[in-house]
């Protein structure tokens, strides 16, 4: 079978959920026995999202090969078996950089370089460069139809329809059908205008996904089909739901996968959605509940911790429990008391950059340590745990800090490592004056686990590979001093250059890691550290209840 392409666009407003829709389409096709590859095209001029503020763009997702990507790749990997790479995400910035570089080297033989065909040809080449062997490539176009930034991408996929042929390509448009509550009426006009805009640039959608608050009636579907020039069974309700893992199930009930295979002329088996139904059932009807505090500085925008939030949910699924996540602003902790932790059964400090809210996070870690509350630190959460232990247990390390926040500290427990060997055995050199973009230790690196450790018990294997995204490292010259005061190094790189995991003795569950385990967690395969963190937090809750009864 020739490789098929599905192009997903969005209209009316942003943030309708194109990434989630694309991931769900991938999940549906995999449930039918097909293999999929997913790709995200971002119209912004940044080379990658690595230097963008999480408040503006949400989290930066990292793939095994060290590519900093859009957060939608997290959806793709959580919903499917597809593994992201540098081929899975590209931006306008990368496209123009490649074209201009080629022009400077004389690659266009003196011709005038233009958006069409040079920019669009570069986009088409990158779209077609997908994972080898996948039956279907799902390509999500970022932005909203009508945005000036996304026009070259839309023109490129318009051309690809002619290049690939109708049976090998499919346009799916995600749009909005709002409910006017004062009239209790659903309005189709925004969808009609969005499709009109799309058709104005030469793209006729084959399938419409209509984001709604409630299911569309057949009359409304017929009306949309008539005015938007699509088949009646190609108008699909994308209803708001409270459990995102139900989206593939809803799409299947609406007949989306059947319509896709029909239009692309694909033979496939009937779908098996039993694992998705089981996951949704556990989330909706858990046996237990547990309360977890997430202490960060981006808590006002949950997309800043998208993979983290989902990994916590997955940890709950593994324990048949609902996790109530309480977001705690670390800056508030610097100003006030720690009463926000009363009633929580576990505390988690995620990654981050910059010195804002640092002391509040350290106070949270101290609270977890002193009150024997399960603690899980990720990336910066490990570095700050090391600093907290050094300051309060290390004796003589009261000035403990990271050179990221205090270059003059006499106890730089965390410092900027300026030279190391990367995954490809190349020497990498950095200093504080280096460019900010793509200059960190990025992607999957190996880690050896110590015998008898909490980490080894969780993973049940001695060598693991986890994804990194950070610039500063544990200072090995302080290792003996810290291990002498109760800290255990239980995960380390095979060359023993980098500390990857630390644990605390005489504590129910205190583990922090330099990597980002949330990037490798899936709903049907929860990450072992999140699974065991939630398990320890549930145990904490049970012990509190037992004490109250006494």
Coordinates of C-alpha atoms in Angstrom, one line a residue:
X1 CA 0.0 0.0 0.0
X2 CA 1.3 3.5 -0.9
X3 CA 1.7 5.7 2.1
X4 CA -1.3 7.8 2.8
X5 CA -1.4 11.4 4.2
X6 CA -3.9 13.1 6.4
X7 CA -3.7 16.8 6.8
X8 CA -5.4 18.4 9.9
X9 CA -6.2 22.1 9.9
X10 CA -8.0 24.3 12.3
X11 CA -10.4 27.3 12.0
X12 CA -12.5 29.9 13.7
X13 CA -10.3 30.1 16.9
X14 CA -7.1 28.7 18.2
X15 CA -6.8 26.0 20.9
X16 CA -9.6 23.9 19.6
X17 CA -7.5 20.8 20.1
X18 CA -6.0 19.9 16.7
X19 CA -3.1 18.1 18.5
X20 CA -5.5 16.0 20.5
X21 CA -7.7 15.3 17.5
X22 CA -4.6 14.2 15.4
X23 CA -3.4 12.0 18.2
X24 CA -6.9 10.4 18.5
X25 CA -7.0 9.8 14.8
X26 CA -3.7 8.0 15.1
X27 CA -5.0 5.9 18.0
X28 CA -8.0 4.9 16.0
X29 CA -6.0 3.9 13.0
X30 CA -3.6 1.9 15.2
X31 CA -6.6 0.1 16.8
X32 CA -7.4 -1.0 13.2
X33 CA -3.9 -2.6 12.8
X34 CA -2.4 0.3 10.8
X35 CA 0.9 2.0 11.6
X36 CA 1.1 5.8 11.8
X37 CA 3.6 8.6 11.9
X38 CA 2.6 12.1 13.1
X39 CA 4.1 15.4 12.3
X40 CA 3.5 19.0 13.5
X41 CA 4.1 22.1 11.4
X42 CA 4.4 25.3 13.4
X43 CA 4.0 28.6 11.6
X44 CA 6.1 30.7 14.1
X45 CA 9.5 32.1 13.0
X46 CA 11.3 30.7 16.1
X47 CA 13.7 27.9 15.0
X48 CA 12.1 25.7 17.8
X49 CA 10.1 26.4 20.9
X50 CA 13.1 25.9 23.2
X51 CA 13.5 29.6 24.1
X52 CA 9.8 30.4 24.3
X53 CA 8.0 31.3 27.5
X54 CA 5.7 28.5 28.8
X55 CA 3.0 31.1 29.5
X56 CA 2.9 31.8 25.8
X57 CA 3.3 28.4 24.2
X58 CA 2.9 25.8 26.9
X59 CA 5.5 23.1 27.7
X60 CA 8.5 22.3 25.5
X61 CA 8.4 18.6 24.7
X62 CA 11.7 16.7 24.1
X63 CA 12.1 13.6 22.0
X64 CA 14.6 10.8 22.4
X65 CA 17.0 12.3 19.8
X66 CA 17.1 15.6 21.8
X67 CA 14.7 17.7 19.6
X68 CA 12.8 20.4 21.4
X69 CA 9.3 20.4 20.0
X70 CA 5.8 21.6 20.3
X71 CA 3.7 20.1 23.2
X72 CA 1.4 18.3 20.7
X73 CA 4.1 15.7 20.1
X74 CA 3.4 14.7 23.7
X75 CA -0.2 13.9 22.7
X76 CA 1.1 11.9 19.7
X77 CA 3.4 9.8 21.8
X78 CA 0.9 9.2 24.6
X79 CA -1.9 8.2 22.3
X80 CA 0.1 6.1 19.8
X81 CA 3.2 3.9 19.5
X82 CA 4.7 6.5 17.2
X83 CA 8.1 7.8 18.4
X84 CA 8.9 11.5 17.8
X85 CA 12.1 12.7 16.3
X86 CA 13.6 15.8 14.6
X87 CA 11.5 14.8 11.6
X88 CA 8.3 15.1 13.6
X89 CA 8.2 18.9 14.1
X90 CA 9.4 21.9 12.0
X91 CA 8.8 25.6 12.0
X92 CA 8.7 28.5 9.6
X93 CA 12.1 29.5 11.1
X94 CA 13.7 26.2 10.1
X95 CA 12.2 26.4 6.6
X96 CA 13.4 29.9 5.9
X97 CA 16.8 29.2 7.5
X98 CA 17.3 26.2 5.2
X99 CA 16.2 28.2 2.1
X100 CA 18.3 31.2 2.9
X101 CA 21.4 29.1 3.6
X102 CA 21.0 27.3 0.3
X103 CA 20.6 30.6 -1.5
X104 CA 23.8 32.0 0.1
X105 CA 25.7 28.9 -1.1
X106 CA 24.4 29.5 -4.7
X107 CA 22.0 26.6 -4.5
X108 CA 19.4 28.3 -6.7
X109 CA 21.8 29.2 -9.6
X110 CA 21.1 32.9 -9.4
X111 CA 17.4 32.7 -9.6
X112 CA 15.0 34.8 -7.6
X113 CA 14.0 33.0 -4.4
X114 CA 10.3 33.2 -3.7
X115 CA 7.7 31.9 -1.3
X116 CA 6.3 29.8 -4.3
X117 CA 8.0 27.6 -5.3
X118 CA 11.1 27.7 -3.0
X119 CA 9.5 28.0 0.4
X120 CA 6.6 25.7 -0.4
X121 CA 8.9 23.1 -2.0
X122 CA 11.0 23.0 1.2
X123 CA 7.8 22.5 3.3
X124 CA 6.7 19.7 0.9
X125 CA 10.1 18.0 1.2
X126 CA 9.9 18.1 4.9
X127 CA 6.3 16.8 5.0
X128 CA 7.2 13.9 2.8
X129 CA 10.2 13.0 5.0
X130 CA 8.3 10.9 7.5
X131 CA 9.1 7.7 9.4
X132 CA 9.8 4.9 7.0
X133 CA 7.2 2.2 6.8
X134 CA 4.2 4.0 8.4
X135 CA 0.9 3.2 6.6
X136 CA -0.5 6.7 7.3
X137 CA 1.2 10.0 8.0
X138 CA -0.9 12.5 10.0
X139 CA 0.3 16.0 9.5
X140 CA -1.1 18.8 11.8
X141 CA -0.8 22.4 10.5
X142 CA -0.4 24.8 13.4
X143 CA -2.3 28.1 13.7
X144 CA -5.7 29.0 12.5
X145 CA -6.9 29.3 8.9
X146 CA -6.8 33.0 8.0
X147 CA -3.5 33.6 9.9
X148 CA -0.9 35.1 7.5
X149 CA 1.9 33.0 9.0
X150 CA 0.3 29.7 8.0
X151 CA -0.4 30.6 4.4
X152 CA 2.8 28.9 3.0
X153 CA 2.0 25.7 4.8
X154 CA -1.6 25.6 3.5
X155 CA -0.4 26.3 0.0
X156 CA 2.2 23.5 0.3
X157 CA -0.5 20.9 1.3
X158 CA -2.8 22.2 -1.5
X159 CA 0.0 21.4 -3.9
X160 CA 0.6 18.0 -2.2
X161 CA -3.0 17.0 -2.9
X162 CA -2.3 17.2 -6.6
X163 CA 1.1 15.4 -6.2
X164 CA -0.2 12.6 -4.1
X165 CA -3.6 12.0 -5.6
X166 CA -7.1 12.0 -4.0
X167 CA -6.9 8.4 -2.7
X168 CA -3.6 9.1 -1.0
X169 CA -4.4 12.3 0.8
X170 CA -7.2 13.6 3.0
X171 CA -8.0 17.1 4.4
X172 CA -9.6 17.1 7.9
X173 CA -10.7 20.5 9.2
X174 CA -11.4 21.1 12.9
X175 CA -13.8 23.9 13.5
X176 CA -16.2 25.4 16.1
X177 CA -20.0 25.2 16.4
X178 CA -20.7 27.4 19.3
X179 CA -23.8 27.2 21.5
X180 CA -25.6 30.5 22.2
X181 CA -26.9 29.8 25.7
X182 CA -29.3 32.7 25.7
X183 CA -31.1 31.2 22.7
X184 CA -30.1 27.6 23.4
X185 CA -29.1 27.3 19.8
X186 CA -26.0 26.0 18.1
X187 CA -24.6 28.2 15.3
X188 CA -23.0 26.8 12.1
X189 CA -22.0 30.2 10.6
X190 CA -18.5 30.3 12.1
X191 CA -17.9 26.8 10.5
X192 CA -19.3 28.0 7.2
X193 CA -17.0 31.0 7.1
X194 CA -13.9 29.0 8.1
X195 CA -14.5 26.5 5.3
X196 CA -15.1 29.4 2.9
X197 CA -11.7 30.8 3.9
X198 CA -10.1 27.4 3.4
X199 CA -11.7 26.9 0.0
X200 CA -10.6 30.4 -1.0
X201 CA -7.0 29.2 -0.9
X202 CA -7.8 26.1 -2.9
X203 CA -8.5 23.5 -0.2
X204 CA -11.8 21.6 0.1
X205 CA -12.0 19.7 3.4
X206 CA -13.0 16.1 3.1
X207 CA -14.1 15.7 6.8
X208 CA -15.2 18.3 9.3
X209 CA -14.6 17.8 13.0
X210 CA -17.0 20.2 14.8
X211 CA -16.0 21.2 18.3
X212 CA -19.2 21.5 20.3
X213 CA -20.6 21.5 23.8
X214 CA -23.1 18.8 23.0
X215 CA -23.7 16.3 20.2
X216 CA -24.8 17.7 16.8
X217 CA -28.3 16.7 15.6
X218 CA -28.6 15.1 12.2
X219 CA -30.4 18.2 11.0
X220 CA -27.4 20.4 11.9
X221 CA -25.0 17.9 10.4
X222 CA -27.0 18.0 7.1
X223 CA -27.0 21.8 7.1
X224 CA -23.2 21.9 7.7
X225 CA -22.6 19.3 5.0
X226 CA -24.8 21.3 2.5
X227 CA -23.1 24.7 3.0
X228 CA -19.6 23.3 3.3
X229 CA -19.8 20.9 0.4
X230 CA -18.9 17.7 2.3
X231 CA -20.7 14.4 2.6
X232 CA -23.3 14.1 5.4
X233 CA -21.4 11.3 7.2
X234 CA -18.2 13.4 7.0
X235 CA -19.5 15.9 9.6
X236 CA -18.2 14.6 12.9
X237 CA -19.0 15.8 16.4
X238 CA -15.9 16.6 18.5
X239 CA -17.8 17.1 21.7
X240 CA -16.3 18.6 24.9
X241 CA -15.5 15.8 27.3
X242 CA -13.8 15.7 30.7
X243 CA -11.5 12.8 30.0
X244 CA -9.3 13.3 27.0
X245 CA -8.7 9.5 26.6
X246 CA -12.3 9.2 25.6
X247 CA -11.8 11.2 22.4
X248 CA -10.9 8.1 20.3
X249 CA -14.0 6.3 21.5
X250 CA -16.2 9.3 20.7
X251 CA -14.7 9.7 17.2
X252 CA -15.3 6.0 16.6
X253 CA -18.9 6.3 17.6
X254 CA -19.3 9.2 15.2
X255 CA -17.8 7.0 12.4
X256 CA -14.6 8.9 11.9
X257 CA -12.2 6.0 11.4
X258 CA -14.7 4.3 9.0
X259 CA -14.9 7.4 6.9
X260 CA -11.1 7.9 6.8
X261 CA -10.5 4.3 5.6
X262 CA -13.3 4.7 3.0
X263 CA -11.9 7.9 1.6
X264 CA -8.3 6.7 1.6
X265 CA -9.3 3.3 0.2
X266 CA -7.6 1.4 3.0
X267 CA -8.5 -2.1 4.0
X268 CA -8.2 -2.5 7.8
X269 CA -9.6 -4.7 10.5
X270 CA -12.3 -3.6 13.0
X271 CA -11.0 -1.4 15.8
X272 CA -10.3 -2.7 19.2
X273 CA -10.8 0.1 21.7
X274 CA -10.9 -2.0 24.8
X275 CA -7.8 -0.5 26.4
X276 CA -9.2 3.0 26.0
X277 CA -12.5 2.0 27.5
X278 CA -10.7 0.5 30.4
X279 CA -8.6 3.6 31.0
X280 CA -11.7 5.9 30.9
X281 CA -13.5 3.6 33.3
X282 CA -10.7 3.7 35.8
X283 CA -10.5 7.5 35.6
X284 CA -14.3 7.9 35.9
X285 CA -14.8 5.2 38.6
X286 CA -11.6 5.0 40.7
X287 CA -11.4 2.9 43.8
X288 CA -9.3 5.6 45.7
X289 CA -8.4 9.2 45.6
X290 CA -5.2 11.0 46.5
X291 CA -4.2 14.7 46.7
X292 CA -0.9 15.8 45.2
X293 CA 0.6 19.3 45.4
X294 CA 2.6 20.5 42.3
X295 CA 4.8 23.4 43.2
X296 CA 5.9 25.6 40.3
X297 CA 5.9 29.1 38.9
X298 CA 3.9 28.4 35.7
X299 CA 0.8 27.0 37.5
X300 CA -1.6 29.6 36.1
X301 CA -1.3 27.9 32.7
X302 CA -1.7 24.2 32.9
X303 CA -0.3 23.6 29.4
X304 CA 3.0 24.6 30.9
X305 CA 3.0 21.2 32.6
X306 CA 1.0 19.2 30.1
X307 CA 3.1 16.0 30.1
X308 CA 3.5 16.2 33.8
X309 CA -0.2 16.5 34.5
X310 CA -0.9 13.5 32.3
X311 CA 1.9 11.4 33.8
X312 CA 0.4 12.1 37.3
X313 CA -3.0 10.9 35.9
X314 CA -1.3 7.8 34.5
X315 CA 0.3 7.1 38.0
X316 CA -3.3 7.2 39.3
X317 CA -4.5 4.8 36.6
X318 CA -1.8 2.4 37.6
X319 CA -3.1 2.5 41.2
X320 CA -6.8 2.6 40.3
X321 CA -7.0 6.0 41.9
X322 CA -8.1 9.5 41.0
X323 CA -5.4 12.1 41.6
X324 CA -6.5 15.6 42.7
X325 CA -3.8 17.9 41.6
X326 CA -3.3 21.1 43.7
X327 CA -1.2 23.7 41.9
X328 CA 0.8 25.8 44.4
X329 CA 2.5 29.0 43.2
X330 CA 6.1 28.9 44.5
X331 CA 6.2 32.7 44.7
X332 CA 3.3 32.6 47.1
X333 CA 5.2 30.2 49.4
X334 CA 8.0 32.8 49.6
X335 CA 5.6 35.3 50.9
X336 CA 3.4 33.3 53.2
X337 CA 2.9 30.1 55.2
X338 CA 2.9 26.5 54.1
X339 CA -0.8 25.9 55.0
X340 CA -1.4 24.9 51.3
X341 CA 0.2 21.6 52.0
X342 CA -2.2 20.6 54.7
X343 CA -4.2 17.7 53.4
X344 CA -2.0 16.8 50.5
X345 CA -0.4 13.3 50.5
X346 CA 2.5 14.0 48.1
X347 CA 4.6 17.0 46.9
X348 CA 6.1 17.3 43.5
X349 CA 8.5 20.0 42.2
X350 CA 8.8 20.0 38.4
X351 CA 11.5 21.5 36.1
X352 CA 11.9 25.1 35.2
X353 CA 14.3 27.9 34.5
X354 CA 15.1 31.2 36.2
X355 CA 15.4 32.3 39.8
X356 CA 11.7 33.4 40.3
X357 CA 10.1 31.3 43.0
X358 CA 13.2 29.2 43.8
X359 CA 13.2 29.8 47.6
X360 CA 9.5 28.9 47.7
X361 CA 10.2 25.5 46.0
X362 CA 13.0 24.9 48.5
X363 CA 10.6 25.6 51.4
X364 CA 8.2 23.0 49.9
X365 CA 11.0 20.4 49.7
X366 CA 12.0 21.1 53.3
X367 CA 8.3 20.7 54.3
X368 CA 8.1 17.3 52.5
X369 CA 11.4 16.1 54.1
X370 CA 10.6 17.2 57.7
X371 CA 7.0 16.0 57.6
X372 CA 7.8 12.6 55.9
X373 CA 5.5 13.4 53.0
X374 CA 6.4 11.6 49.7
X375 CA 8.5 13.9 47.5
X376 CA 9.2 13.7 43.8
X377 CA 11.6 16.2 42.2
X378 CA 12.0 16.5 38.4
X379 CA 15.1 18.2 36.9
X380 CA 15.2 21.5 38.7
X381 CA 13.2 19.7 41.4
X382 CA 16.3 17.4 41.9
X383 CA 18.7 20.3 41.9
X384 CA 16.7 22.2 44.6
X385 CA 16.4 19.0 46.7
X386 CA 20.2 18.7 46.7
X387 CA 20.4 22.4 47.8
X388 CA 17.8 21.9 50.5
X389 CA 19.6 18.8 51.9
X390 CA 22.9 20.6 51.7
X391 CA 21.7 23.7 53.6
X392 CA 19.8 21.9 56.4
X393 CA 21.6 18.6 56.8
X394 CA 25.0 19.2 55.3
X395 CA 26.6 21.1 58.1
X396 CA 28.9 23.8 56.7
X397 CA 26.9 24.0 53.5
X398 CA 24.5 26.7 54.6
X399 CA 25.5 28.8 51.5
X400 CA 24.6 25.9 49.2
X401 CA 23.1 27.1 45.9
X402 CA 23.2 26.7 42.2
X403 CA 25.4 29.0 40.1
X404 CA 22.4 29.5 37.9
X405 CA 20.9 31.6 40.6
X406 CA 24.0 32.8 42.6
X407 CA 27.3 32.8 40.7
X408 CA 29.2 33.9 43.9
X409 CA 28.1 31.0 46.2
X410 CA 30.9 29.3 48.1
X411 CA 29.0 26.0 47.9
X412 CA 28.0 25.5 44.2
X413 CA 26.2 22.2 44.6
X414 CA 24.8 22.7 41.2
X415 CA 26.9 24.3 38.5
X416 CA 27.2 24.8 34.7
X417 CA 29.2 21.9 33.3
X418 CA 31.1 23.4 30.3
X419 CA 32.3 20.2 28.5
X420 CA 30.8 16.7 28.1
X421 CA 30.5 13.9 25.6
X422 CA 27.0 13.7 24.0
X423 CA 25.0 10.6 22.8
X424 CA 26.9 10.7 19.5
X425 CA 30.3 10.7 21.2
X426 CA 30.9 14.3 20.3
X427 CA 32.5 16.8 22.7
X428 CA 30.0 19.5 23.6
X429 CA 31.3 22.8 25.1
X430 CA 29.1 25.5 26.8
X431 CA 29.5 28.5 29.0
X432 CA 27.1 31.1 30.4
X433 CA 27.6 33.2 27.3
X434 CA 26.5 30.5 24.9
X435 CA 23.4 30.8 22.8
X436 CA 20.3 29.8 24.8
X437 CA 18.6 27.8 22.0
X438 CA 19.4 24.0 21.8
X439 CA 22.5 24.3 24.0
X440 CA 21.4 22.1 26.9
X441 CA 21.9 18.4 27.5
X442 CA 18.9 17.2 25.5
X443 CA 17.3 13.9 24.8
X444 CA 17.7 10.3 26.0
X445 CA 20.8 9.4 28.1
X446 CA 21.6 6.1 29.9
X447 CA 21.5 5.8 33.7
X448 CA 22.7 3.0 36.0
X449 CA 20.6 2.3 39.0
X450 CA 22.0 1.3 42.4
X451 CA 21.1 -2.0 44.0
X452 CA 18.5 -1.8 46.7
X453 CA 17.3 1.6 45.7
X454 CA 13.7 2.9 45.4
X455 CA 14.5 3.6 41.7
X456 CA 15.6 0.1 41.0
X457 CA 12.5 -1.3 42.6
X458 CA 10.4 0.9 40.4
X459 CA 12.1 0.2 37.1
X460 CA 13.0 -3.4 37.9
X461 CA 16.1 -3.1 35.6
X462 CA 19.6 -1.9 36.2
X463 CA 20.1 0.3 33.1
X464 CA 17.5 2.9 31.9
X465 CA 17.3 5.6 29.3
X466 CA 15.5 8.9 30.1
X467 CA 15.1 12.2 28.4
X468 CA 16.9 15.4 29.6
X469 CA 16.5 19.1 29.1
X470 CA 18.8 21.1 31.4
X471 CA 22.0 23.1 31.4
X472 CA 23.2 22.8 35.0
X473 CA 24.4 19.6 36.7
X474 CA 25.2 18.2 40.2
X475 CA 28.7 19.1 41.4
X476 CA 30.4 15.7 41.9
X477 CA 33.0 17.3 44.3
X478 CA 30.2 17.6 46.9
X479 CA 29.0 14.0 46.5
X480 CA 30.8 12.4 49.6
X481 CA 29.8 15.3 51.9
X482 CA 26.1 15.0 50.9
X483 CA 26.0 11.2 51.0
X484 CA 27.5 11.4 54.5
X485 CA 24.4 13.4 55.7
X486 CA 21.7 11.1 54.4
X487 CA 21.5 11.6 50.7
X488 CA 21.9 8.6 48.4
X489 CA 23.1 8.8 44.7
X490 CA 21.0 5.9 43.3
X491 CA 21.2 6.7 39.6
X492 CA 24.3 7.8 37.7
X493 CA 25.6 7.9 34.1
X494 CA 27.6 4.9 33.0
X495 CA 30.8 7.0 32.9
X496 CA 29.9 8.3 36.4
X497 CA 30.1 11.9 35.2
X498 CA 26.5 12.9 35.9
X499 CA 24.2 12.2 38.9
X500 CA 20.8 11.3 37.6
X501 CA 18.8 10.2 40.7
X502 CA 19.1 11.0 44.4
X503 CA 17.1 9.5 47.3
X504 CA 16.9 10.4 51.0
X505 CA 17.5 7.8 53.7
X506 CA 15.0 7.5 56.5
X507 CA 12.1 8.8 54.5
X508 CA 9.0 7.0 53.3
X509 CA 9.6 8.0 49.6
X510 CA 11.9 10.8 48.7
X511 CA 13.3 10.6 45.1
X512 CA 14.4 13.3 42.7
X513 CA 15.8 12.8 39.1
X514 CA 17.7 15.1 36.8
X515 CA 15.7 13.9 33.8
X516 CA 12.1 14.3 32.8
X517 CA 10.3 11.0 33.2
X518 CA 6.9 12.5 32.3
X519 CA 7.9 12.5 28.6
X520 CA 7.8 8.7 28.5
X521 CA 4.6 8.0 30.3
X522 CA 1.5 6.7 28.5
X523 CA -2.0 6.0 29.8
X524 CA -1.7 2.3 29.1
X525 CA 1.9 2.2 30.2
X526 CA 2.3 4.6 33.2
X527 CA 5.9 5.6 34.1
X528 CA 7.2 3.5 37.0
X529 CA 8.4 6.5 39.0
X530 CA 5.0 8.2 38.8
X531 CA 3.3 4.9 39.5
X532 CA 5.3 4.4 42.7
X533 CA 5.1 8.0 43.8
X534 CA 1.3 7.8 43.7
X535 CA 1.4 4.5 45.4
X536 CA 3.6 6.0 48.2
X537 CA 1.2 9.0 48.5
X538 CA -1.8 6.6 48.8
X539 CA 0.0 4.8 51.6
X540 CA 0.6 8.2 53.3
X541 CA -3.1 8.9 53.1
X542 CA -4.0 5.5 54.6
X543 CA -1.5 6.0 57.5
X544 CA -3.1 9.4 58.3
X545 CA -6.5 7.9 58.3
X546 CA -5.3 5.1 60.6
X547 CA -3.8 7.7 63.0
X548 CA -7.1 9.7 63.1
X549 CA -9.0 6.5 64.0
X550 CA -6.7 5.9 66.9

